[in-house]
Tab-separated table of C-alpha atoms and ligand atoms in Angstrom:
chain	number	residue	atom	x	y	z
A	34	MET	CA	-18.626	2.195	33.986
A	35	THR	CA	-21.243	5.312	34.276
A	36	SER	CA	-21.671	7.634	31.487
A	37	GLU	CA	-19.673	9.872	33.005
A	38	SER	CA	-15.893	8.144	33.210
A	39	HIS	CA	-16.889	7.525	29.446
A	40	VAL	CA	-16.519	11.089	28.778
A	41	GLU	CA	-13.410	11.469	30.403
A	42	VAL	CA	-11.729	8.757	28.571
A	43	ALA	CA	-12.974	11.347	25.322
A	44	SER	CA	-10.302	13.183	26.492
A	45	ASP	CA	-8.016	10.817	27.317
A	46	PRO	CA	-4.665	12.305	25.648
A	47	ASP	CA	-3.094	9.465	25.802
A	48	VAL	CA	-5.455	6.914	23.917
A	49	THR	CA	-2.482	5.739	21.779
A	50	SER	CA	-1.006	3.750	25.306
A	51	SER	CA	-1.378	0.327	24.376
A	52	VAL	CA	-2.060	1.107	20.502
A	53	GLN	CA	0.352	-0.902	17.879
A	54	ALA	CA	-0.952	-0.643	14.595
A	55	VAL	CA	-0.319	-3.723	11.951
A	56	VAL	CA	-0.830	-2.666	7.776
A	57	LEU	CA	-1.484	-4.774	4.546
A	58	VAL	CA	0.937	-4.732	2.284
A	59	GLY	CA	0.637	-8.414	0.793
A	60	GLY	CA	-1.526	-7.824	-2.334
A	61	LYS	CA	-1.266	-7.932	-5.907
A	62	GLY	CA	-2.562	-5.242	-6.863
A	63	THR	CA	-3.722	-6.895	-9.882
A	64	ARG	CA	-6.012	-3.426	-11.192
A	65	LEU	CA	-2.309	-1.466	-11.220
A	66	ARG	CA	-0.940	-3.430	-13.466
A	67	PRO	CA	1.643	-3.420	-15.223
A	68	LEU	CA	3.236	-1.074	-12.757
A	69	THR	CA	2.564	-3.835	-9.659
A	70	LEU	CA	4.392	-6.231	-11.582
A	71	SER	CA	8.192	-4.895	-11.223
A	72	ALA	CA	6.835	-3.164	-7.426
A	73	PRO	CA	3.987	-3.411	-4.546
A	74	LYS	CA	0.520	-1.120	-4.782
A	75	PRO	CA	2.140	0.123	-1.450
A	76	MET	CA	5.657	0.857	-3.382
A	77	LEU	CA	4.612	2.519	-6.280
A	78	PRO	CA	6.142	6.759	-6.250
A	79	THR	CA	2.935	9.287	-4.934
A	80	ALA	CA	4.158	13.107	-4.547
A	81	GLY	CA	7.531	11.669	-4.525
A	82	VAL	CA	7.438	8.951	-2.070
A	83	PRO	CA	5.896	5.269	-2.291
A	84	PHE	CA	2.892	5.392	-0.919
A	85	LEU	CA	2.925	4.190	1.922
A	86	THR	CA	4.989	6.310	3.700
A	87	HIS	CA	1.708	8.965	3.546
A	88	LEU	CA	0.347	6.182	5.736
A	89	LEU	CA	3.248	5.467	7.715
A	90	SER	CA	4.380	9.435	8.391
A	91	ARG	CA	0.811	9.945	8.947
A	92	ILE	CA	0.222	6.776	11.675
A	93	GLN	CA	3.640	8.001	13.078
A	94	ALA	CA	1.553	11.873	13.659
A	95	ALA	CA	-0.672	10.596	15.731
A	96	GLY	CA	1.753	8.808	18.473
A	97	ILE	CA	1.162	4.999	17.331
A	98	THR	CA	5.457	4.122	16.600
A	99	ASP	CA	5.085	-0.047	17.101
A	100	VAL	CA	4.008	-0.693	12.895
A	101	VAL	CA	3.666	-4.685	11.939
A	102	LEU	CA	3.386	-5.099	8.008
A	103	GLY	CA	1.843	-7.722	7.517
A	104	THR	CA	3.456	-8.763	3.712
A	105	SER	CA	3.609	-11.516	1.031
A	106	PHE	CA	3.528	-10.359	-2.786
A	107	GLN	CA	7.035	-8.382	-3.322
A	108	ALA	CA	7.669	-8.991	0.738
A	109	HIS	CA	11.537	-8.038	0.055
A	110	VAL	CA	10.526	-4.616	-1.215
A	111	PHE	CA	9.837	-2.888	1.784
A	112	SER	CA	12.151	-4.870	4.190
A	113	GLU	CA	15.100	-2.878	1.447
A	114	TYR	CA	13.523	0.234	1.368
A	115	TYR	CA	12.160	1.380	5.109
A	116	GLY	CA	14.324	-0.580	7.485
A	117	ASP	CA	13.754	-0.562	10.707
A	118	GLY	CA	11.411	2.267	9.850
A	119	SER	CA	13.661	4.875	12.361
A	120	LYS	CA	14.310	6.938	9.562
A	121	LEU	CA	9.907	7.646	9.676
A	122	GLY	CA	9.928	7.279	13.242
A	123	VAL	CA	9.155	4.438	13.937
A	124	ARG	CA	9.744	0.970	14.867
A	125	LEU	CA	8.371	-1.096	11.835
A	126	GLN	CA	8.558	-5.482	11.851
A	127	TYR	CA	7.992	-7.661	9.247
A	128	VAL	CA	6.159	-10.391	8.718
A	129	THR	CA	5.866	-12.298	5.508
A	130	GLU	CA	2.929	-15.368	4.062
A	131	THR	CA	4.308	-17.706	2.570
A	132	GLU	CA	1.339	-17.980	0.985
A	133	PRO	CA	-0.835	-14.834	0.726
A	134	LEU	CA	-4.183	-14.940	3.438
A	135	GLY	CA	-5.823	-13.142	2.427
A	136	THR	CA	-6.934	-9.787	4.862
A	137	GLY	CA	-8.266	-11.636	7.766
A	138	GLY	CA	-5.120	-14.630	7.315
A	139	GLY	CA	-2.798	-11.004	6.708
A	140	ILE	CA	-3.859	-10.057	10.046
A	141	ARG	CA	-3.358	-13.369	12.267
A	142	ASN	CA	-0.612	-14.082	10.963
A	143	VAL	CA	0.983	-10.780	12.952
A	144	LEU	CA	-0.651	-12.072	16.470
A	145	ASP	CA	3.150	-13.224	17.704
A	146	ASP	CA	4.191	-9.459	17.091
A	147	LEU	CA	1.820	-7.978	19.399
A	148	THR	CA	1.488	-7.652	22.243
A	149	ALA	CA	-0.789	-4.005	22.618
A	150	ASP	CA	-4.203	-4.864	23.536
A	151	ASN	CA	-6.261	-2.838	20.794
A	152	ILE	CA	-4.831	-2.790	17.415
A	153	LEU	CA	-5.151	-0.484	14.803
A	154	VAL	CA	-5.037	-2.352	11.497
A	155	PHE	CA	-4.725	-0.206	7.815
A	156	ASN	CA	-5.315	-1.752	4.887
A	157	GLY	CA	-2.019	-0.712	2.386
A	158	ASP	CA	-3.947	1.500	0.096
A	159	VAL	CA	-5.664	3.661	1.089
A	160	LEU	CA	-5.086	8.010	1.123
A	161	GLY	CA	-6.915	9.439	4.131
A	162	GLY	CA	-6.904	12.782	5.775
A	163	THR	CA	-9.240	11.129	9.553
A	164	ASP	CA	-6.773	11.639	12.441
A	165	VAL	CA	-6.132	7.871	13.827
A	166	ARG	CA	-6.767	8.865	17.244
A	167	GLU	CA	-10.474	9.622	16.833
A	168	ILE	CA	-11.475	5.993	15.909
A	169	LEU	CA	-9.487	5.132	19.069
A	170	THR	CA	-11.591	7.564	21.006
A	171	THR	CA	-14.822	6.188	19.275
A	172	HIS	CA	-13.102	2.212	20.032
A	173	ARG	CA	-12.707	2.648	23.731
A	174	ASN	CA	-16.111	4.601	24.661
A	175	SER	CA	-18.014	2.338	23.371
A	176	GLY	CA	-16.219	-0.932	24.572
A	177	ALA	CA	-16.665	-2.726	20.764
A	178	ASP	CA	-15.114	-5.730	20.023
A	179	VAL	CA	-13.692	-3.970	16.455
A	180	THR	CA	-14.282	-0.689	15.617
A	181	MET	CA	-14.339	-0.250	11.824
A	182	HIS	CA	-13.536	4.044	10.051
A	183	LEU	CA	-16.698	4.290	7.527
A	184	VAL	CA	-17.492	6.527	4.625
A	185	PRO	CA	-20.073	7.516	1.876
A	186	VAL	CA	-18.750	6.860	-1.466
A	187	SER	CA	-21.534	7.779	-4.378
A	188	ASP	CA	-20.446	4.863	-5.522
A	189	PRO	CA	-20.590	1.698	-2.771
A	190	ARG	CA	-20.500	-1.036	-5.503
A	191	ALA	CA	-16.520	-1.025	-5.577
A	192	PHE	CA	-16.374	-1.561	-2.091
A	193	GLY	CA	-17.210	-3.416	1.825
A	194	CYS	CA	-21.363	-2.208	1.818
A	195	VAL	CA	-21.645	-1.607	5.580
A	196	PRO	CA	-25.018	-0.581	6.936
A	197	THR	CA	-25.935	0.704	11.023
A	198	ASP	CA	-28.052	1.404	13.143
A	199	GLU	CA	-28.735	4.888	15.276
A	200	THR	CA	-26.140	4.063	17.144
A	201	GLY	CA	-23.470	3.634	15.043
A	202	ARG	CA	-23.435	0.296	15.422
A	203	VAL	CA	-22.927	-2.058	12.828
A	204	THR	CA	-25.889	-4.232	11.777
A	205	ASP	CA	-23.889	-6.656	8.195
A	206	PHE	CA	-21.217	-6.708	6.043
A	207	LEU	CA	-21.608	-6.482	2.571
A	208	GLU	CA	-18.357	-6.965	0.643
A	209	LYS	CA	-18.908	-5.452	-2.828
A	210	THR	CA	-22.704	-5.510	-3.455
A	211	GLN	CA	-24.695	-4.981	-6.589
A	212	ASP	CA	-27.521	-3.554	-4.337
A	213	PRO	CA	-26.339	-1.864	-1.736
A	214	PRO	CA	-28.180	-0.943	1.208
A	215	THR	CA	-26.447	2.226	1.778
A	216	ASP	CA	-23.248	4.457	0.800
A	217	GLN	CA	-21.588	3.783	4.312
A	218	ILE	CA	-18.524	1.851	3.409
A	219	ASN	CA	-15.768	0.007	5.064
A	220	ALA	CA	-12.512	3.072	5.058
A	221	GLY	CA	-10.108	0.476	5.483
A	222	THR	CA	-9.060	0.881	9.055
A	223	TYR	CA	-10.007	-1.324	12.151
A	224	VAL	CA	-9.051	-1.762	15.372
A	225	PHE	CA	-9.131	-4.932	17.046
A	226	ARG	CA	-8.858	-6.383	20.325
A	227	ARG	CA	-6.262	-8.268	20.660
A	228	SER	CA	-8.568	-11.410	21.951
A	229	VAL	CA	-10.960	-11.288	18.078
A	230	ILE	CA	-7.556	-11.094	15.925
A	231	GLU	CA	-6.826	-14.481	18.349
A	232	GLU	CA	-10.662	-16.612	17.099
A	233	ILE	CA	-9.525	-15.906	13.827
A	234	PRO	CA	-8.179	-19.474	12.208
A	235	PRO	CA	-4.909	-19.702	11.557
A	236	GLY	CA	-2.699	-20.903	8.590
A	237	ARG	CA	-5.225	-20.542	6.245
A	238	PRO	CA	-7.358	-18.092	3.779
A	239	VAL	CA	-9.270	-15.319	6.015
A	240	SER	CA	-11.213	-12.281	4.585
A	241	VAL	CA	-11.512	-10.366	6.604
A	242	GLU	CA	-14.125	-8.905	4.809
A	243	ARG	CA	-16.121	-12.216	3.762
A	244	GLU	CA	-15.526	-13.888	6.655
A	245	VAL	CA	-14.118	-12.518	9.711
A	246	PHE	CA	-16.826	-9.574	9.725
A	247	PRO	CA	-20.337	-12.092	9.376
A	248	LYS	CA	-19.752	-14.333	11.415
A	249	LEU	CA	-18.424	-11.773	14.628
A	250	LEU	CA	-22.135	-10.435	13.331
A	251	SER	CA	-23.895	-13.111	13.741
A	252	GLU	CA	-23.043	-14.277	17.402
A	253	GLY	CA	-24.224	-10.446	18.704
A	254	ARG	CA	-20.542	-8.867	18.644
A	255	HIS	CA	-19.715	-6.139	18.828
A	256	ILE	CA	-18.706	-4.268	16.140
A	257	GLN	CA	-18.942	-0.332	16.270
A	258	ALA	CA	-18.768	2.162	13.132
A	259	HIS	CA	-16.639	5.756	13.720
A	260	VAL	CA	-18.262	7.796	10.249
A	261	ASP	CA	-16.403	10.947	8.979
A	262	HIS	CA	-16.165	13.231	5.967
A	263	ALA	CA	-12.091	13.752	5.710
A	264	TYR	CA	-9.854	13.278	2.902
A	265	TRP	CA	-10.233	9.559	1.473
A	266	ARG	CA	-9.470	7.501	-1.241
A	267	ASP	CA	-8.465	4.130	-2.177
A	268	MET	CA	-5.528	4.258	-4.480
A	269	GLY	CA	-6.078	0.545	-5.556
A	270	THR	CA	-6.863	1.492	-9.791
A	271	PRO	CA	-5.271	3.519	-12.242
A	272	GLU	CA	-8.172	6.572	-12.065
A	273	ASP	CA	-7.703	6.562	-8.358
A	274	PHE	CA	-4.009	6.284	-8.119
A	275	VAL	CA	-3.820	9.442	-10.154
A	276	ARG	CA	-5.930	11.454	-8.846
A	277	GLY	CA	-4.749	10.406	-5.016
A	278	SER	CA	-1.206	11.179	-6.358
A	279	ALA	CA	-2.466	14.755	-7.969
A	280	ASP	CA	-5.377	16.134	-5.084
A	281	LEU	CA	-1.512	14.949	-2.875
A	282	VAL	CA	0.562	17.804	-4.997
A	283	ARG	CA	-2.457	20.187	-4.928
A	284	GLY	CA	-2.775	19.944	-0.758
A	285	ILE	CA	-6.772	18.823	-1.440
A	286	ALA	CA	-5.234	15.364	-0.131
A	287	PRO	CA	-2.755	15.947	3.566
A	288	SER	CA	0.252	13.735	4.427
A	289	PRO	CA	2.286	14.598	7.086
A	290	ALA	CA	5.467	14.056	4.892
A	291	LEU	CA	4.882	16.109	2.516
A	292	GLY	CA	5.968	19.210	3.556
A	293	ASP	CA	4.279	23.372	2.195
A	294	ARG	CA	5.457	22.295	-1.339
A	295	ARG	CA	2.078	21.641	-2.711
A	296	GLY	CA	0.511	23.918	-6.697
A	297	GLU	CA	-0.284	22.366	-9.336
A	298	SER	CA	2.973	20.495	-10.343
A	299	MET	CA	5.560	18.838	-8.295
A	300	VAL	CA	9.214	18.339	-10.229
A	301	HIS	CA	11.731	16.314	-8.423
A	302	ASP	CA	15.302	15.705	-8.443
A	303	GLY	CA	17.662	16.153	-11.405
A	304	ALA	CA	14.281	15.956	-13.491
A	305	GLY	CA	14.492	18.802	-17.077
A	306	VAL	CA	11.664	20.505	-17.700
A	307	ALA	CA	11.877	22.550	-21.401
A	308	PRO	CA	10.826	26.074	-21.580
A	309	GLY	CA	7.635	25.969	-22.618
A	310	ALA	CA	5.847	22.821	-21.462
A	311	VAL	CA	2.747	22.848	-19.818
A	312	LEU	CA	2.522	21.319	-16.441
A	313	ILE	CA	-0.282	21.104	-14.544
A	314	GLY	CA	-3.828	19.451	-12.555
A	315	GLY	CA	-1.581	18.232	-9.817
A	316	THR	CA	1.467	16.366	-12.464
A	317	VAL	CA	4.093	15.118	-10.719
A	318	VAL	CA	7.888	14.723	-12.924
A	319	GLY	CA	10.082	12.157	-10.273
A	320	ARG	CA	13.970	12.540	-10.322
A	321	GLY	CA	15.474	12.218	-13.198
A	322	ALA	CA	12.551	12.615	-15.842
A	323	GLU	CA	12.588	14.774	-18.819
A	324	ILE	CA	10.069	17.330	-20.131
A	325	GLY	CA	10.409	18.450	-23.876
A	326	PRO	CA	9.534	21.539	-25.060
A	327	ARG	CA	5.215	22.784	-25.700
A	328	ALA	CA	5.135	18.870	-23.819
A	329	ARG	CA	1.159	19.142	-22.800
A	330	LEU	CA	0.658	17.577	-18.801
A	331	ASP	CA	-2.516	17.646	-16.701
A	332	GLY	CA	-2.510	15.289	-14.093
A	333	ALA	CA	0.194	13.102	-14.940
A	334	VAL	CA	2.079	10.051	-12.856
A	335	VAL	CA	5.916	10.597	-14.630
A	336	PHE	CA	8.471	8.568	-12.683
A	337	ASP	CA	11.495	7.696	-12.483
A	338	GLY	CA	13.456	8.397	-15.349
A	339	ALA	CA	10.955	8.313	-17.606
A	340	VAL	CA	11.516	10.797	-20.722
A	341	ILE	CA	8.109	12.250	-22.478
A	342	GLU	CA	9.207	14.201	-25.886
A	343	ALA	CA	8.264	17.840	-27.461
A	344	GLY	CA	4.826	18.789	-28.594
A	345	ALA	CA	2.980	15.494	-26.326
A	346	VAL	CA	-0.096	15.557	-24.241
A	347	VAL	CA	-0.720	13.175	-21.485
A	348	GLU	CA	-3.232	13.720	-19.625
A	349	ARG	CA	-4.515	11.483	-16.356
A	350	SER	CA	-1.713	9.007	-16.460
A	351	ILE	CA	0.951	7.252	-15.874
A	352	VAL	CA	3.925	6.383	-17.200
A	353	GLY	CA	5.980	4.501	-16.154
A	354	PHE	CA	9.883	4.178	-14.983
A	355	GLY	CA	12.467	4.880	-17.761
A	356	ALA	CA	9.511	4.630	-20.266
A	357	ARG	CA	9.180	7.114	-23.433
A	358	ILE	CA	6.527	8.808	-24.974
A	359	GLY	CA	7.511	10.088	-28.172
A	360	PRO	CA	6.861	13.669	-29.903
A	361	ARG	CA	3.452	14.955	-30.283
A	362	ALA	CA	1.512	11.518	-28.508
A	363	LEU	CA	-1.176	11.734	-27.424
A	364	ILE	CA	-1.612	9.600	-23.829
A	365	ARG	CA	-4.662	9.875	-21.531
A	366	ASP	CA	-6.055	7.951	-19.098
A	367	THR	CA	-3.474	4.981	-19.919
A	368	VAL	CA	-1.231	3.760	-18.076
A	369	ILE	CA	2.391	2.903	-19.454
A	370	GLY	CA	4.278	0.724	-18.379
A	371	ASP	CA	8.033	0.887	-17.421
A	372	GLY	CA	10.970	0.978	-19.513
A	373	ALA	CA	8.005	1.249	-22.776
A	374	ASP	CA	8.373	3.265	-25.891
A	375	VAL	CA	5.669	5.280	-26.996
A	376	GLY	CA	6.414	6.261	-30.868
A	377	ALA	CA	5.447	9.758	-32.290
A	378	ARG	CA	2.365	11.030	-32.586
A	379	CYS	CA	0.778	7.846	-31.317
A	380	GLU	CA	-2.442	8.262	-29.122
A	381	LEU	CA	-3.098	5.985	-26.624
A	382	LEU	CA	-6.871	6.603	-24.706
A	383	ARG	CA	-9.660	5.597	-22.265
A	384	GLY	CA	-7.275	2.499	-19.789
A	385	ALA	CA	-5.448	1.347	-22.734
A	386	ARG	CA	-2.496	-0.408	-20.748
A	387	VAL	CA	0.895	-0.601	-22.486
A	388	TRP	CA	2.818	-2.971	-21.161
A	389	PRO	CA	6.632	-2.844	-19.529
A	390	GLY	CA	9.619	-2.591	-22.846
A	391	VAL	CA	7.099	-2.764	-25.249
A	392	GLN	CA	7.958	-0.241	-28.541
A	393	ILE	CA	5.162	1.056	-30.776
A	394	PRO	CA	6.338	2.662	-33.217
A	395	ASP	CA	5.415	6.135	-34.522
A	396	GLY	CA	1.926	6.842	-35.830
A	397	GLY	CA	1.155	2.809	-34.609
A	398	LEU	CA	-1.670	2.666	-32.989
A	399	ARG	CA	-4.174	5.939	-33.008
A	400	PHE	CA	-7.843	6.929	-32.480
A	401	SER	CA	-8.564	9.375	-34.876
A	402	THR	CA	-7.119	9.526	-38.781
A	403	ASP	CA	-5.910	12.733	-38.623
A	404	VAL	CA	-2.499	13.382	-39.572
B	122	LIG	N1	-0.574	-9.530	4.219
B	122	LIG	C1	-1.877	-9.383	3.631
B	122	LIG	N2	-2.170	-10.642	2.547
B	122	LIG	N3	-2.288	-8.456	2.607
B	122	LIG	C2	-3.299	-8.411	1.396
B	122	LIG	C3	-3.920	-9.524	1.461
B	122	LIG	C4	-3.423	-10.606	1.390
B	122	LIG	O1	-3.204	-11.891	1.392
B	122	LIG	N4	-4.644	-9.785	0.268
B	122	LIG	C5	-5.219	-7.978	0.059
B	122	LIG	N5	-3.904	-7.407	1.641
B	122	LIG	C6	-3.878	-6.121	1.543
B	122	LIG	C7	-4.081	-4.952	0.233
B	122	LIG	O2	-2.267	-4.981	-0.194
B	122	LIG	C8	-4.521	-3.995	0.670
B	122	LIG	O3	-3.061	-3.038	1.218
B	122	LIG	C9	-5.408	-4.478	1.744
B	122	LIG	O4	-5.389	-5.731	1.923
B	122	LIG	C10	-6.960	-4.499	1.230
B	122	LIG	O5	-7.179	-5.563	-0.122
B	122	LIG	P1	-7.273	-4.574	-1.764
B	122	LIG	O6	-6.955	-5.832	-2.650
B	122	LIG	O7	-7.490	-3.203	-2.236
B	122	LIG	O8	-9.470	-4.764	-1.045
B	122	LIG	P2	-10.121	-4.002	-1.907
B	122	LIG	O9	-9.675	-2.471	-2.141
B	122	LIG	O10	-10.679	-4.250	-2.483
B	122	LIG	O11	-11.189	-4.237	-0.688
B	122	LIG	C11	-10.798	-3.051	0.571
B	122	LIG	O12	-10.734	-1.863	1.390
B	122	LIG	C12	-11.420	-1.096	1.012
B	122	LIG	C13	-11.369	0.495	1.052
B	122	LIG	O13	-10.604	0.578	0.482
B	122	LIG	C14	-12.391	-4.266	1.210
B	122	LIG	O14	-11.470	-3.795	2.573
B	122	LIG	C15	-13.279	-3.411	1.698
B	122	LIG	O15	-13.884	-3.547	2.432
B	122	LIG	C16	-13.088	-1.337	1.424
B	122	LIG	O16	-14.915	-1.049	1.096
B	123	LIG	MG1	-7.805	-1.110	-2.330
């Protein structure tokens, strides 16, 4: 192939032909407990829809309609909600691991449903603004075995750190290293040649990050980087979930699943907001939730049916389904489990997590001695 023919491929509008998508959604979502005790992480509501809807809409908007969900934990929740995928304009198939097979094992486990030559694989918890066709174009142009989307972040230690050479070829893969040699990290979207997936050992847990990528690199195989600076966030921790949700509400994070109803807050059908309540910072109020007079919600994620009583303050926190925050309580950087009841004037700060159904009496938990 001449370099000219490479250029022609780059402008090929049909870059999505013979491409299928796989979305890995089988993780336990432990860092988002207790919310993930009752729902898998990709099904938690964000800006009014399950998180996965944003990702599936992005895949569909790129012209890819054939999507396989690699499920494990709480697999039935996905199929009950999405069915055959037709409402989102995609054809969805489900493959369930009886025992969690890890990220690499999860990809290998769906092989029987893969007929395309090139497979786009997504971690199911990434909120992103990248046009996936650009990643596919990089893959076509480089002829790599695997193409990996990378983004720069300020602290790479929680991610896969991925150094590259001057041609953008990946030279190493260091999952969650304390000593990252670069700020480029694995953004959790890959294009695999189908033949590479066939090489992953079947029937046992395999980490794509700790086993498959290091092995390919040690064999001198070609992993190409696609680096960009589009919006990107892994939604796996409460801090990131709250930030990502607020970014969706405010229109900072793109999503084809949302219309132009973006602003400082989003209030869903059947929710009540009393006069004098303040909703800012990308706050989202779920269906049937009630916000009392003079409550102040800043960057709050209030799930369906939750109640925030008069004068309560909720900042950068998630309030689970049907939970109640009592009058004048203060909730900051906290996760409140489904159906929990936080009494009047309680203060919950800095990473507190209240388990589902737990009841804290009025004034029963405070960080200060103020009345
Ligand atoms: N099917 C299946 N089976 N899916 C799984 C399994 C499994 O056993 N384990 C995890 N997953 C899914 C999760 O549901 C999630 O969507 C995705 O794989 C990644 O798992 P996380 O647990 O969220 O991994 P991480 O955030 O710590 O790290 C990964 O993502 C980072 C970027 O967001 C790694 O790929 C890092 O290298 C990467 O930087
Ligand atoms: Mg993650």
